[in-house]
């Protein structure tokens, strides 16, 4: 399971890039079109989060005839699940917080992975757990893909290594490569062949409504990264 | 503690904006300067992650006389901590993964917070746990600020509510506001006064070396968000 400790931001980002790329073209169209529209210049401040700006632009194209469908979705979503937290004493809470810190503090971002098999059901539980993460407007903008087939794993390794080699040699710049040197990382990732399972994590920049309308995923990268943090915790708790 | 379940991406983002703003100006200068430099156009592909592009630009300014200091830093950082994972049986791993899923699946993003006091040491443990998160090139680009003073909490509430009101009324667009409607959220956040503690989470876009040189923080937003996911897990484990 140690593989998943190696889902470092860099690795997550590399995978995000793949889906990001597929979607970019169609999105560019939206943006350029909507930019023309907004000759009013809009009331945007320099310190406003990207998502808020981008999104307002996309909206100006989207939200014309979406409403009818959304209204019905609202009705379906108005049932509430009561929140009934456990009641621990102050000393119990303190002890639990110490135990969890010590457990998580043993996690390492390892690059040498055991080929030892893992029950598939464990992978499912870990992904279910990641799926409990909060997300912008509860859009849950993530896709988790589990790969165990040796050929597919190897094809993924080839894509990742090709991109990473370009990162190290061209995109990162001398200083970044230098900063990584002490971590002894490079673009060769044998562990992608060796690990029994790969979990590929994709951010969904947007979703699609049943009526084929585009569904905006607010703060999709932040949301997916939070889910990754919970996924790392689930892996560490399960196996350490 | 339930407050922290309300550290949704939106909220995290709002807080990130503050530090983002402070730093933006100095960074803008870098970028424009370096853009001029790169008349070669650079070998950047459309699907490359922002951080890689931005960063290459910043580097072209940065990495001139940084080396000497970094070399000595390398030497200091070359001690290794052996990784000795616990060995559980397949059935133990399965059971642990199920228990953790059920625990995390009870987390809710609540907006009604109990004023009940919490031992400060619990907050410290939870933040220590978040600090075990992986980060790009191990830069740990996060700052956690704990606030318990009622006046400071109220000032923070005023800033957050002012920005959020502008978000809802101007920046988000009708569709976003509509998508949030079923979550019953708005820009009023009493819980920022009521919660015994606020944890403000800042992303450090860059750090500063002892020699006053700028230290690039790679994938800082992804890294901080992963730490937030682990923080949410720590809060849920401690209190649920």
XYZ file of C-alpha atoms in Angstrom:
480
model
C 0.000 0.000 0.000
C 3.029 2.198 0.482
C 2.654 3.095 -3.171
C -0.044 5.526 -2.328
C 2.192 7.401 0.052
C 3.978 8.324 -3.144
C 0.901 10.140 -4.438
C 2.807 13.356 -3.814
C 1.464 16.624 -5.201
C 3.796 16.325 -8.162
C 2.407 12.903 -9.018
C -1.177 13.962 -8.494
C -0.521 17.000 -10.657
C 0.967 14.906 -13.455
C -2.185 12.799 -13.520
C -4.470 15.817 -13.300
C -2.741 17.214 -16.361
C -4.052 14.352 -18.473
C -7.744 15.060 -17.933
C -7.006 18.781 -17.772
C -5.658 18.557 -21.304
C -8.671 16.722 -22.716
C -11.013 19.361 -21.373
C -8.933 22.464 -22.023
C -9.854 22.978 -25.679
C -13.610 23.044 -25.230
C -13.168 25.303 -22.219
C -10.903 27.769 -24.053
C -13.756 28.280 -26.514
C -16.141 29.171 -23.676
C -13.730 31.618 -22.166
C -12.811 33.483 -25.318
C -16.472 33.685 -26.330
C -17.569 34.929 -22.941
C -14.660 37.368 -22.629
C -15.983 39.171 -25.687
C -19.383 39.409 -24.012
C -18.069 41.012 -20.844
C -17.237 44.402 -22.358
C -18.602 45.801 -19.047
C -15.238 44.720 -17.608
C -16.961 43.094 -14.611
C -16.391 44.015 -10.917
C -13.332 41.724 -10.413
C -10.672 42.586 -7.799
C -7.013 41.629 -8.250
C -6.977 39.413 -5.127
C -10.007 37.318 -6.077
C -9.458 33.560 -6.408
C -9.032 32.368 -10.015
C -12.024 30.048 -9.805
C -14.321 32.948 -9.067
C -13.095 34.883 -12.076
C -12.884 32.017 -14.610
C -16.193 30.759 -13.455
C -18.100 33.994 -13.790
C -16.937 34.053 -17.370
C -18.054 30.495 -18.091
C -21.386 31.270 -16.422
C -22.114 34.195 -18.672
C -22.292 31.591 -21.431
C -23.853 28.717 -19.448
C -26.667 29.793 -17.276
C -29.300 30.742 -19.836
C -31.645 27.745 -20.118
C -30.205 25.583 -17.315
C -32.720 26.600 -14.722
C -35.685 24.336 -15.332
C -33.611 21.202 -14.870
C -31.775 22.585 -11.830
C -35.053 23.436 -10.100
C -36.137 19.771 -10.213
C -32.659 18.731 -9.014
C -33.116 21.064 -6.047
C -36.331 19.354 -4.991
C -34.639 15.955 -5.093
C -31.779 17.246 -2.957
C -33.761 18.809 -0.129
C -33.814 15.817 2.239
C -31.436 16.275 5.177
C -29.376 13.677 7.047
C -29.325 14.442 10.793
C -25.857 14.978 12.255
C -25.319 13.024 15.458
C -21.698 13.312 16.584
C -20.159 10.992 19.140
C -19.544 12.637 22.539
C -16.040 12.099 23.877
C -14.577 13.601 27.053
C -11.840 16.230 26.711
C -9.241 13.650 27.778
C -10.515 11.101 25.234
C -10.355 13.699 22.451
C -6.819 14.603 23.504
C -5.714 10.976 23.541
C -7.307 10.269 20.143
C -5.652 13.337 18.586
C -2.256 12.190 19.913
C -2.704 8.617 18.615
C -3.711 9.846 15.150
C -0.777 12.275 14.975
C 1.666 9.516 15.846
C 0.075 7.222 13.239
C 0.169 9.822 10.448
C 3.637 10.998 11.425
C 4.933 7.580 10.338
C 3.735 8.080 6.744
C 6.539 8.459 4.228
C 6.563 9.353 0.550
C 8.331 6.186 -0.522
C 9.561 5.400 -4.031
C 10.282 1.711 -3.437
C 7.069 -0.274 -3.409
C 6.359 -3.850 -2.361
C 4.714 -6.049 -5.039
C 2.856 -7.839 -2.221
C -0.853 -8.235 -3.141
C -3.563 -6.272 -1.319
C -7.280 -7.195 -1.099
C -9.111 -5.199 -3.767
C -11.834 -4.426 -1.201
C -9.262 -2.385 0.750
C -8.663 -0.190 -2.310
C -12.442 0.272 -2.656
C -12.778 1.298 1.008
C -9.907 3.754 0.704
C -11.478 5.395 -2.365
C -14.910 5.467 -0.681
C -13.228 7.244 2.219
C -11.613 9.819 -0.099
C -15.083 10.364 -1.560
C -16.327 11.633 1.825
C -14.206 14.791 1.328
C -15.945 18.173 1.198
C -15.999 19.850 -2.229
C -17.006 23.206 -3.676
C -20.825 23.331 -3.773
C -20.673 19.542 -3.107
C -19.801 18.890 -6.771
C -17.433 15.991 -5.868
C -15.248 16.783 -8.897
C -13.076 13.667 -8.756
C -12.611 10.395 -10.608
C -10.564 7.577 -9.091
C -9.331 4.921 -11.517
C -7.822 1.692 -10.145
C -5.352 -0.125 -12.389
C -3.941 -3.599 -11.709
C -3.329 -4.868 -15.258
C 0.443 -5.071 -15.827
C 0.293 -3.787 -19.432
C -1.885 -0.801 -18.551
C 0.333 -0.002 -15.560
C 3.353 -0.058 -17.863
C 1.689 2.206 -20.458
C 0.881 4.661 -17.655
C 4.483 4.507 -16.460
C 5.660 5.352 -19.990
C 3.362 8.400 -20.222
C 4.292 9.640 -16.734
C 8.013 9.143 -17.304
C 7.906 10.892 -20.674
C 6.193 13.938 -19.171
C 8.390 13.889 -16.070
C 11.567 13.726 -18.145
C 10.454 16.873 -19.981
C 9.634 18.425 -16.592
C 13.111 17.732 -15.238
C 15.002 18.660 -18.407
C 12.999 21.627 -19.676
C 10.029 22.861 -17.646
C 11.248 22.912 -14.047
C 14.320 25.070 -14.449
C 17.718 24.463 -12.794
C 16.612 25.669 -9.363
C 13.610 23.309 -9.092
C 15.694 20.326 -10.257
C 18.314 21.386 -7.719
C 15.723 21.616 -4.921
C 14.563 18.072 -5.747
C 18.114 16.673 -5.775
C 18.201 15.986 -2.037
C 14.958 13.998 -2.362
C 16.794 11.736 -4.841
C 13.832 11.806 -7.242
C 13.984 11.676 -11.027
C 11.682 10.799 -13.910
C 12.223 7.022 -13.617
C 9.307 5.447 -11.723
C 9.707 1.653 -11.571
C 7.160 1.547 -8.777
C 4.421 2.169 -11.346
C 5.129 -1.353 -12.675
C 5.764 -2.955 -9.277
C 2.836 -1.739 -7.154
C -0.118 -4.175 -7.149
C -2.531 -1.277 -7.767
C -2.300 2.248 -9.111
C -4.967 4.744 -8.122
C -5.147 7.460 -10.781
C -6.809 10.593 -9.495
C -8.455 12.917 -12.014
C -9.947 16.322 -11.370
C -13.162 16.967 -13.291
C -12.974 20.593 -14.411
C -16.680 20.321 -15.122
C -19.421 17.683 -15.165
C -22.391 17.133 -17.481
C -26.044 17.351 -16.441
C -28.469 14.634 -17.633
C -29.732 17.345 -20.018
C -26.192 17.569 -21.497
C -25.663 21.047 -20.033
C -22.238 21.750 -18.584
C -22.132 21.529 -14.764
C -19.485 23.826 -13.261
C -17.158 22.242 -10.673
C -16.162 25.008 -8.281
C -12.648 24.883 -6.796
C -12.152 21.494 -8.453
C -8.370 21.318 -7.870
C -8.610 22.288 -4.188
C -11.463 19.807 -3.705
C -9.615 16.908 -5.356
C -6.460 17.667 -3.372
C -8.405 17.613 -0.085
C -9.804 14.213 -1.134
C -6.193 13.084 -1.789
C -5.264 14.078 1.765
C -8.102 11.954 3.136
C -7.084 9.118 0.796
C -3.518 9.242 2.141
C -4.899 9.146 5.691
C -7.085 6.122 4.811
C -4.088 4.271 3.351
C -1.913 5.059 6.354
C -4.590 4.070 8.879
C -5.332 0.818 7.024
C -1.799 -0.397 6.627
C 0.346 1.152 9.328
C -14.543 20.882 16.801
C -17.238 20.561 14.195
C -16.185 24.005 13.039
C -13.349 22.515 11.144
C -15.651 20.307 9.147
C -16.771 23.620 7.725
C -13.310 24.288 6.330
C -14.794 23.584 2.908
C -12.779 24.407 -0.208
C -14.676 27.670 -0.526
C -13.671 28.680 2.991
C -10.092 27.556 2.564
C -9.978 29.485 -0.695
C -11.307 32.633 0.928
C -8.500 32.475 3.472
C -5.890 31.658 0.854
C -6.923 34.784 -1.005
C -5.660 36.960 1.826
C -2.055 35.803 1.677
C -2.317 35.376 -2.091
C -3.084 39.081 -2.322
C -0.163 40.189 -0.187
C 2.260 38.287 -2.367
C 0.726 38.901 -5.784
C 2.281 42.315 -6.423
C 5.888 41.278 -5.950
C 5.215 38.169 -8.026
C 3.562 40.088 -10.893
C 6.804 42.068 -11.213
C 8.811 38.836 -11.534
C 6.531 37.414 -14.152
C 6.362 40.438 -16.400
C 10.129 40.919 -16.119
C 10.856 37.290 -16.907
C 8.291 37.144 -19.706
C 10.269 39.822 -21.510
C 13.433 37.734 -21.043
C 11.941 34.576 -22.537
C 11.779 35.762 -26.136
C 12.863 32.185 -26.984
C 9.237 31.295 -26.196
C 10.327 28.297 -24.123
C 9.290 24.647 -24.800
C 5.913 24.858 -22.972
C 3.042 22.550 -23.998
C -0.627 23.566 -23.659
C -1.389 20.761 -21.170
C 1.459 21.510 -18.771
C 0.446 22.275 -15.179
C 0.400 26.018 -14.370
C 2.983 25.625 -11.603
C 5.512 24.297 -14.053
C 5.011 27.237 -16.403
C 4.737 30.042 -13.820
C 7.658 28.590 -11.999
C 9.985 28.337 -14.944
C 9.385 32.035 -15.457
C 10.113 32.940 -11.845
C 13.245 30.754 -11.972
C 14.699 32.595 -14.901
C 14.945 35.526 -12.487
C 15.738 33.610 -9.293
C 18.336 30.979 -9.678
C 21.406 33.085 -10.369
C 23.351 33.284 -7.080
C 21.243 30.914 -4.949
C 23.470 27.901 -5.346
C 26.115 28.338 -2.702
C 23.558 28.476 0.071
C 21.490 25.598 -1.331
C 24.559 23.359 -1.494
C 25.100 23.690 2.261
C 21.381 23.102 2.842
C 21.693 19.854 0.863
C 24.428 18.562 3.140
C 22.291 19.252 6.206
C 19.367 17.393 4.676
C 21.101 14.176 3.680
C 20.354 12.137 6.815
C 17.676 9.489 6.223
C 14.981 8.198 8.578
C 14.464 4.432 8.097
C 10.924 3.454 7.124
C 9.622 0.563 9.234
C 5.933 -0.053 8.462
C 3.706 -2.099 10.716
C 2.801 -5.518 9.280
C -0.914 -6.274 9.358
C -2.616 -9.338 7.897
C -4.852 -8.864 4.848
C -7.932 -9.275 7.056
C -6.657 -6.703 9.574
C -5.995 -4.204 6.767
C -9.478 -4.826 5.403
C -11.089 -4.331 8.804
C -9.110 -1.141 9.482
C -10.026 0.310 6.088
C -13.725 -0.384 6.787
C -13.599 1.195 10.255
C -11.892 4.342 8.940
C -14.374 4.676 6.076
C -17.310 4.457 8.475
C -15.673 7.039 10.773
C -14.939 9.532 7.978
C -18.315 8.940 6.354
C -19.909 10.552 9.427
C -18.085 13.876 8.831
C -20.396 16.711 7.812
C -19.707 20.246 6.627
C -21.729 21.874 9.382
C -22.460 25.587 9.695
C -23.786 25.478 13.260
C -20.927 25.197 15.726
C -20.915 24.431 19.439
C -19.198 27.059 21.650
C -18.097 24.192 23.922
C -14.394 24.607 24.822
C -11.747 22.220 23.450
C -8.299 21.560 24.971
C -5.804 23.723 23.095
C -3.423 20.724 22.950
C -5.945 18.970 20.697
C -5.734 21.846 18.210
C -1.932 21.602 18.308
C -2.031 17.839 17.636
C -4.438 18.299 14.757
C -2.179 20.926 13.148
C 0.910 18.773 13.754
C -0.935 15.979 11.949
C -1.778 18.230 8.992
C 1.933 19.111 8.884
C 2.783 15.472 8.100
C 1.248 15.940 4.626
C 3.450 15.478 1.558
C 4.279 18.671 -0.349
C 5.981 19.604 -3.622
C 9.756 19.166 -3.152
C 8.957 18.906 0.605
C 8.576 22.702 0.815
C 5.709 22.441 3.379
C 4.170 25.669 2.000
C 1.578 26.149 4.741
C 0.939 28.375 7.730
C -1.694 27.455 10.315
C -2.898 30.288 12.527
C -5.046 29.482 15.580
C -7.365 32.229 16.804
C -9.337 32.108 20.059
C -9.546 35.835 20.932
C -13.174 36.955 20.496
C -12.283 40.353 18.975
C -9.865 38.866 16.446
C -12.393 36.164 15.541
C -14.977 38.875 14.956
C -12.635 40.963 12.781
C -11.934 37.840 10.715
C -15.658 37.196 10.407
C -16.145 40.747 9.113
C -13.435 40.342 6.450
C -14.694 36.911 5.370
C -18.330 38.058 5.243
C -17.463 41.186 3.268
C -15.584 39.149 0.637
C -18.218 36.408 0.601
C -21.034 38.921 0.115
C -19.230 40.254 -2.957
C -18.736 36.643 -4.095
C -22.443 35.861 -3.834
C -23.664 39.172 -5.288
C -21.105 39.835 -8.008
C -18.354 37.297 -8.612
C -20.076 33.913 -8.564
C -22.723 34.516 -11.202
C -26.375 33.428 -11.006
C -25.671 29.776 -11.721
C -23.108 29.324 -8.941
C -25.362 31.062 -6.409
C -28.172 28.829 -7.645
C -26.062 25.685 -7.251
C -25.302 26.697 -3.649
C -28.955 27.381 -2.828
C -29.728 23.783 -1.879
C -26.788 23.844 0.552
C -28.505 26.767 2.317
C -25.234 28.702 2.504
C -24.808 32.458 2.311
C -22.221 35.063 3.303
C -23.331 35.223 6.962
C -20.977 33.119 9.109
C -21.950 33.404 12.792
C -19.902 30.298 13.512
C -16.737 32.379 13.119
C -17.726 34.139 16.363
C -19.119 31.048 18.103
C -16.409 28.411 17.524
C -13.879 28.236 20.394
C -11.018 28.208 17.879
C -10.530 29.198 14.267
C -7.717 27.594 12.313
C -6.736 29.911 9.448
C -4.873 28.092 6.719
C -2.545 30.093 4.484
C -0.699 28.891 1.410
C 2.828 30.258 1.131
C 3.341 31.017 -2.545
C 7.037 31.237 -1.764
C 9.343 31.151 1.253
C 12.513 33.067 2.085
C 15.965 31.511 2.537
C 18.140 32.624 5.502
C 20.115 34.509 2.835
C 16.914 36.449 1.928
C 16.665 34.725 -1.455
C 13.185 33.712 -2.550
C 12.460 29.977 -2.084
C 9.963 28.650 -4.624
C 7.082 26.589 -3.222
C 6.120 24.084 -5.902
C 2.439 23.112 -6.200
C 1.727 25.178 -3.087
C -2.069 25.158 -3.451
C -2.283 21.395 -4.081
C 0.089 20.773 -1.152
C -1.877 22.959 1.284
C -5.166 21.385 0.203
C -3.796 17.871 0.821
C -2.746 19.056 4.302
C -6.329 20.333 4.807
C -7.669 16.869 3.949
C -5.408 15.329 6.589
C -6.447 18.071 9.046
C -10.125 17.240 8.468
C -9.337 13.557 9.082
C -7.497 14.420 12.312
C -10.460 16.479 13.556
C -12.948 13.763 12.669
C -10.875 10.992 14.262
C -10.323 13.058 17.416
C -13.876 14.106 18.025
C -16.191 11.606 16.408
